[in-house]
Amino acid sequence: MNQLRGKAWKFGDDIDTDAIIPARYLNTSDPRELAAHCMEDADPSFAGRVQPGDIIVAGKNFGCGSSREHAPIAIKAAGVSCVIAASFARIFYRNAFNIGLPIFESPEAAAKIQEGDEVAVDVESGTITNLTRNEQYRATPVPPFMQEIIAAGGLINYVARRLNG
């Protein structure tokens, strides 16, 4: 999982957890059901059009609002390979890693990538390449131990593997 690649879905600043997965769908924790309503209040067509590997690109403070893990679960279950944003709400940042969703902070990438651009992300180096526009941007690299958490599929799987040797 060193390289992620997909089409960009562009969202603005302050996309909160209610926009990611509306509260009216929180009566389930089934990832498939959450995925069916992912980003519904921000873009009603998103869940029906997103393809496996696609990438969400957003402005500042992505994932603000409640501390529920449903938001990154919905994004991951929808097939999104990663989220690139100018910045993340801290609780969303932690929850994303806990469930194994790669996220990358890059104000430059968030500003320059456009809806529909083909984007590649090198997980280890934090290099983001906009293949459509032939541009490269730097993201804050994910520390190696957090890359291990993502590779394991989340914190619970990571801890279980460590305990089991």
PDB file of C-alpha atoms in Angstrom:
ATOM      1  CA  MET A   1       0.000   0.000   0.000  1.00  0.00           C
ATOM      2  CA  ASN A   2       2.876   2.384  -0.683  1.00  0.00           C
ATOM      3  CA  GLN A   3       1.049   4.054  -3.584  1.00  0.00           C
ATOM      4  CA  LEU A   4      -2.586   5.184  -3.620  1.00  0.00           C
ATOM      5  CA  ARG A   5      -4.251   6.399  -6.791  1.00  0.00           C
ATOM      6  CA  GLY A   6      -7.689   7.657  -7.693  1.00  0.00           C
ATOM      7  CA  LYS A   7      -9.977  10.415  -8.892  1.00  0.00           C
ATOM      8  CA  ALA A   8     -10.315  13.494  -6.694  1.00  0.00           C
ATOM      9  CA  TRP A   9     -13.600  14.458  -5.078  1.00  0.00           C
ATOM     10  CA  LYS A  10     -13.330  18.077  -3.935  1.00  0.00           C
ATOM     11  CA  PHE A  11     -14.972  19.502  -0.812  1.00  0.00           C
ATOM     12  CA  GLY A  12     -14.549  22.825   0.990  1.00  0.00           C
ATOM     13  CA  ASP A  13     -13.587  23.953   4.473  1.00  0.00           C
ATOM     14  CA  ASP A  14     -15.141  22.788   7.740  1.00  0.00           C
ATOM     15  CA  ILE A  15     -16.721  19.578   6.427  1.00  0.00           C
ATOM     16  CA  ASP A  16     -18.091  18.233   9.689  1.00  0.00           C
ATOM     17  CA  THR A  17     -18.898  14.682  10.691  1.00  0.00           C
ATOM     18  CA  ASP A  18     -22.614  15.307  10.060  1.00  0.00           C
ATOM     19  CA  ALA A  19     -21.827  16.154   6.432  1.00  0.00           C
ATOM     20  CA  ILE A  20     -19.661  13.024   6.178  1.00  0.00           C
ATOM     21  CA  ILE A  21     -22.313  10.728   7.685  1.00  0.00           C
ATOM     22  CA  PRO A  22     -25.582  12.421   8.688  1.00  0.00           C
ATOM     23  CA  ALA A  23     -26.760  11.729  12.237  1.00  0.00           C
ATOM     24  CA  ARG A  24     -30.019  10.227  10.923  1.00  0.00           C
ATOM     25  CA  TYR A  25     -28.002   7.162   9.803  1.00  0.00           C
ATOM     26  CA  LEU A  26     -26.179   6.566  13.081  1.00  0.00           C
ATOM     27  CA  ASN A  27     -28.616   3.879  14.179  1.00  0.00           C
ATOM     28  CA  THR A  28     -26.255   1.395  12.507  1.00  0.00           C
ATOM     29  CA  SER A  29     -22.554   0.665  12.706  1.00  0.00           C
ATOM     30  CA  ASP A  30     -22.605  -1.532   9.576  1.00  0.00           C
ATOM     31  CA  PRO A  31     -19.850  -0.122   7.341  1.00  0.00           C
ATOM     32  CA  ARG A  32     -21.755  -0.957   4.127  1.00  0.00           C
ATOM     33  CA  GLU A  33     -24.845   0.924   5.309  1.00  0.00           C
ATOM     34  CA  LEU A  34     -22.742   3.895   6.419  1.00  0.00           C
ATOM     35  CA  ALA A  35     -20.955   3.889   3.038  1.00  0.00           C
ATOM     36  CA  ALA A  36     -24.314   4.131   1.243  1.00  0.00           C
ATOM     37  CA  HIS A  37     -24.846   7.532   2.882  1.00  0.00           C
ATOM     38  CA  CYS A  38     -21.258   8.816   2.905  1.00  0.00           C
ATOM     39  CA  MET A  39     -21.015  12.562   2.164  1.00  0.00           C
ATOM     40  CA  GLU A  40     -24.759  12.586   1.448  1.00  0.00           C
ATOM     41  CA  ASP A  41     -25.416  16.056   2.862  1.00  0.00           C
ATOM     42  CA  ALA A  42     -22.368  17.560   1.109  1.00  0.00           C
ATOM     43  CA  ASP A  43     -22.925  15.807  -2.261  1.00  0.00           C
ATOM     44  CA  PRO A  44     -26.022  13.590  -2.552  1.00  0.00           C
ATOM     45  CA  SER A  45     -24.547  11.787  -5.592  1.00  0.00           C
ATOM     46  CA  PHE A  46     -21.218  10.904  -3.933  1.00  0.00           C
ATOM     47  CA  ALA A  47     -22.027   7.432  -2.556  1.00  0.00           C
ATOM     48  CA  GLY A  48     -23.491   6.295  -5.856  1.00  0.00           C
ATOM     49  CA  ARG A  49     -20.618   7.576  -7.983  1.00  0.00           C
ATOM     50  CA  VAL A  50     -17.456   7.130  -5.926  1.00  0.00           C
ATOM     51  CA  GLN A  51     -15.181   4.353  -7.193  1.00  0.00           C
ATOM     52  CA  PRO A  52     -12.772   2.171  -5.197  1.00  0.00           C
ATOM     53  CA  GLY A  53      -9.492   4.036  -4.777  1.00  0.00           C
ATOM     54  CA  ASP A  54     -10.939   7.520  -5.250  1.00  0.00           C
ATOM     55  CA  ILE A  55      -9.579  10.293  -3.045  1.00  0.00           C
ATOM     56  CA  ILE A  56     -11.378  12.984  -1.055  1.00  0.00           C
ATOM     57  CA  VAL A  57      -9.663  16.391  -1.186  1.00  0.00           C
ATOM     58  CA  ALA A  58     -10.880  19.088   1.188  1.00  0.00           C
ATOM     59  CA  GLY A  59     -10.011  22.398   2.767  1.00  0.00           C
ATOM     60  CA  LYS A  60      -9.256  23.163   6.386  1.00  0.00           C
ATOM     61  CA  ASN A  61     -10.703  21.493   9.484  1.00  0.00           C
ATOM     62  CA  PHE A  62     -11.997  18.365   7.727  1.00  0.00           C
ATOM     63  CA  GLY A  63     -13.910  16.103  10.107  1.00  0.00           C
ATOM     64  CA  CYS A  64     -14.801  18.735  12.691  1.00  0.00           C
ATOM     65  CA  GLY A  65     -17.835  18.178  14.885  1.00  0.00           C
ATOM     66  CA  SER A  66     -18.527  15.060  16.875  1.00  0.00           C
ATOM     67  CA  SER A  67     -15.985  12.459  17.905  1.00  0.00           C
ATOM     68  CA  ARG A  68     -17.852   9.541  16.331  1.00  0.00           C
ATOM     69  CA  GLU A  69     -15.812   6.967  14.448  1.00  0.00           C
ATOM     70  CA  HIS A  70     -18.707   6.490  12.017  1.00  0.00           C
ATOM     71  CA  ALA A  71     -17.323   9.279   9.799  1.00  0.00           C
ATOM     72  CA  PRO A  72     -13.967   7.723   8.836  1.00  0.00           C
ATOM     73  CA  ILE A  73     -15.617   4.266   8.746  1.00  0.00           C
ATOM     74  CA  ALA A  74     -18.158   5.552   6.183  1.00  0.00           C
ATOM     75  CA  ILE A  75     -15.378   7.060   4.054  1.00  0.00           C
ATOM     76  CA  LYS A  76     -13.240   3.917   4.133  1.00  0.00           C
ATOM     77  CA  ALA A  77     -16.210   1.615   3.488  1.00  0.00           C
ATOM     78  CA  ALA A  78     -17.223   3.760   0.486  1.00  0.00           C
ATOM     79  CA  GLY A  79     -13.911   2.716  -1.108  1.00  0.00           C
ATOM     80  CA  VAL A  80     -12.052   6.002  -0.670  1.00  0.00           C
ATOM     81  CA  SER A  81      -8.321   5.235  -0.521  1.00  0.00           C
ATOM     82  CA  CYS A  82      -7.342   8.356   1.439  1.00  0.00           C
ATOM     83  CA  VAL A  83      -8.272  11.901   2.355  1.00  0.00           C
ATOM     84  CA  ILE A  84      -6.089  14.914   1.565  1.00  0.00           C
ATOM     85  CA  ALA A  85      -6.976  18.147   3.348  1.00  0.00           C
ATOM     86  CA  ALA A  86      -5.431  21.469   4.285  1.00  0.00           C
ATOM     87  CA  SER A  87      -5.979  20.419   7.911  1.00  0.00           C
ATOM     88  CA  PHE A  88      -7.985  17.934   9.962  1.00  0.00           C
ATOM     89  CA  ALA A  89      -9.932  18.197  13.176  1.00  0.00           C
ATOM     90  CA  ARG A  90      -7.740  16.418  15.737  1.00  0.00           C
ATOM     91  CA  ILE A  91     -10.324  13.829  16.798  1.00  0.00           C
ATOM     92  CA  PHE A  92     -11.023  12.914  13.155  1.00  0.00           C
ATOM     93  CA  TYR A  93      -7.265  12.635  12.562  1.00  0.00           C
ATOM     94  CA  ARG A  94      -6.939  10.111  15.385  1.00  0.00           C
ATOM     95  CA  ASN A  95     -10.105   8.199  14.470  1.00  0.00           C
ATOM     96  CA  ALA A  96      -8.973   7.883  10.849  1.00  0.00           C
ATOM     97  CA  PHE A  97      -5.738   6.197  11.865  1.00  0.00           C
ATOM     98  CA  ASN A  98      -7.553   4.068  14.434  1.00  0.00           C
ATOM     99  CA  ILE A  99      -9.689   2.515  11.688  1.00  0.00           C
ATOM    100  CA  GLY A 100      -6.915   2.394   9.082  1.00  0.00           C
ATOM    101  CA  LEU A 101      -7.914   5.295   6.802  1.00  0.00           C
ATOM    102  CA  PRO A 102      -4.833   7.102   5.438  1.00  0.00           C
ATOM    103  CA  ILE A 103      -5.038  10.899   5.662  1.00  0.00           C
ATOM    104  CA  PHE A 104      -2.593  13.548   4.485  1.00  0.00           C
ATOM    105  CA  GLU A 105      -2.273  17.215   5.424  1.00  0.00           C
ATOM    106  CA  SER A 106      -1.231  19.435   2.535  1.00  0.00           C
ATOM    107  CA  PRO A 107      -2.644  22.948   2.174  1.00  0.00           C
ATOM    108  CA  GLU A 108      -1.015  23.259  -1.266  1.00  0.00           C
ATOM    109  CA  ALA A 109      -2.551  20.027  -2.600  1.00  0.00           C
ATOM    110  CA  ALA A 110      -5.937  20.918  -1.115  1.00  0.00           C
ATOM    111  CA  ALA A 111      -5.851  24.278  -2.899  1.00  0.00           C
ATOM    112  CA  LYS A 112      -4.571  23.122  -6.291  1.00  0.00           C
ATOM    113  CA  ILE A 113      -6.215  19.736  -6.893  1.00  0.00           C
ATOM    114  CA  GLN A 114      -9.518  20.076  -8.739  1.00  0.00           C
ATOM    115  CA  GLU A 115     -12.588  17.826  -8.839  1.00  0.00           C
ATOM    116  CA  GLY A 116     -11.939  14.895 -11.185  1.00  0.00           C
ATOM    117  CA  ASP A 117      -8.139  15.205 -11.256  1.00  0.00           C
ATOM    118  CA  GLU A 118      -6.266  11.898 -11.190  1.00  0.00           C
ATOM    119  CA  VAL A 119      -4.095  11.883  -8.071  1.00  0.00           C
ATOM    120  CA  ALA A 120      -1.392   9.535  -6.748  1.00  0.00           C
ATOM    121  CA  VAL A 121      -0.056   9.530  -3.188  1.00  0.00           C
ATOM    122  CA  ASP A 122       3.196   7.954  -2.035  1.00  0.00           C
ATOM    123  CA  VAL A 123       2.330   6.945   1.525  1.00  0.00           C
ATOM    124  CA  GLU A 124       5.905   6.656   2.775  1.00  0.00           C
ATOM    125  CA  SER A 125       7.262   9.959   1.467  1.00  0.00           C
ATOM    126  CA  GLY A 126       4.071  12.017   1.625  1.00  0.00           C
ATOM    127  CA  THR A 127       4.481  13.033  -2.021  1.00  0.00           C
ATOM    128  CA  ILE A 128       1.190  13.812  -3.762  1.00  0.00           C
ATOM    129  CA  THR A 129       1.245  13.832  -7.566  1.00  0.00           C
ATOM    130  CA  ASN A 130      -1.519  15.420  -9.587  1.00  0.00           C
ATOM    131  CA  LEU A 131      -1.293  13.289 -12.720  1.00  0.00           C
ATOM    132  CA  THR A 132      -3.853  15.436 -14.555  1.00  0.00           C
ATOM    133  CA  ARG A 133      -1.939  18.705 -14.058  1.00  0.00           C
ATOM    134  CA  ASN A 134       1.589  17.247 -13.822  1.00  0.00           C
ATOM    135  CA  GLU A 135       2.201  18.839 -10.403  1.00  0.00           C
ATOM    136  CA  GLN A 136       3.655  17.551  -7.145  1.00  0.00           C
ATOM    137  CA  TYR A 137       2.866  18.620  -3.601  1.00  0.00           C
ATOM    138  CA  ARG A 138       4.255  17.693  -0.202  1.00  0.00           C
ATOM    139  CA  ALA A 139       2.130  16.334   2.607  1.00  0.00           C
ATOM    140  CA  THR A 140       3.226  15.861   6.168  1.00  0.00           C
ATOM    141  CA  PRO A 141       4.675  12.318   6.017  1.00  0.00           C
ATOM    142  CA  VAL A 142       2.896   9.671   8.053  1.00  0.00           C
ATOM    143  CA  PRO A 143       5.271   8.355  10.751  1.00  0.00           C
ATOM    144  CA  PRO A 144       6.366   4.730  10.204  1.00  0.00           C
ATOM    145  CA  PHE A 145       4.497   3.343  13.239  1.00  0.00           C
ATOM    146  CA  MET A 146       1.281   4.976  12.001  1.00  0.00           C
ATOM    147  CA  GLN A 147       1.899   3.518   8.542  1.00  0.00           C
ATOM    148  CA  GLU A 148       2.014   0.127  10.293  1.00  0.00           C
ATOM    149  CA  ILE A 149      -1.372   0.837  11.913  1.00  0.00           C
ATOM    150  CA  ILE A 150      -2.842   1.694   8.496  1.00  0.00           C
ATOM    151  CA  ALA A 151      -1.284  -1.396   6.880  1.00  0.00           C
ATOM    152  CA  ALA A 152      -2.802  -3.563   9.621  1.00  0.00           C
ATOM    153  CA  GLY A 153      -6.238  -2.130   8.888  1.00  0.00           C
ATOM    154  CA  GLY A 154      -6.467  -0.076  12.062  1.00  0.00           C
ATOM    155  CA  LEU A 155      -5.364   0.104  15.668  1.00  0.00           C
ATOM    156  CA  ILE A 156      -7.253  -2.967  16.921  1.00  0.00           C
ATOM    157  CA  ASN A 157      -5.721  -5.203  14.237  1.00  0.00           C
ATOM    158  CA  TYR A 158      -2.291  -3.656  14.846  1.00  0.00           C
ATOM    159  CA  VAL A 159      -2.442  -4.359  18.593  1.00  0.00           C
ATOM    160  CA  ALA A 160      -3.762  -7.875  18.029  1.00  0.00           C
ATOM    161  CA  ARG A 161      -0.857  -8.640  15.668  1.00  0.00           C
ATOM    162  CA  ARG A 162       1.661  -7.264  18.146  1.00  0.00           C
ATOM    163  CA  LEU A 163       0.193  -9.312  21.003  1.00  0.00           C
ATOM    164  CA  ASN A 164       0.127 -12.472  18.902  1.00  0.00           C
ATOM    165  CA  GLY A 165       3.727 -12.015  17.823  1.00  0.00           C
TER     166      GLY A 165
END
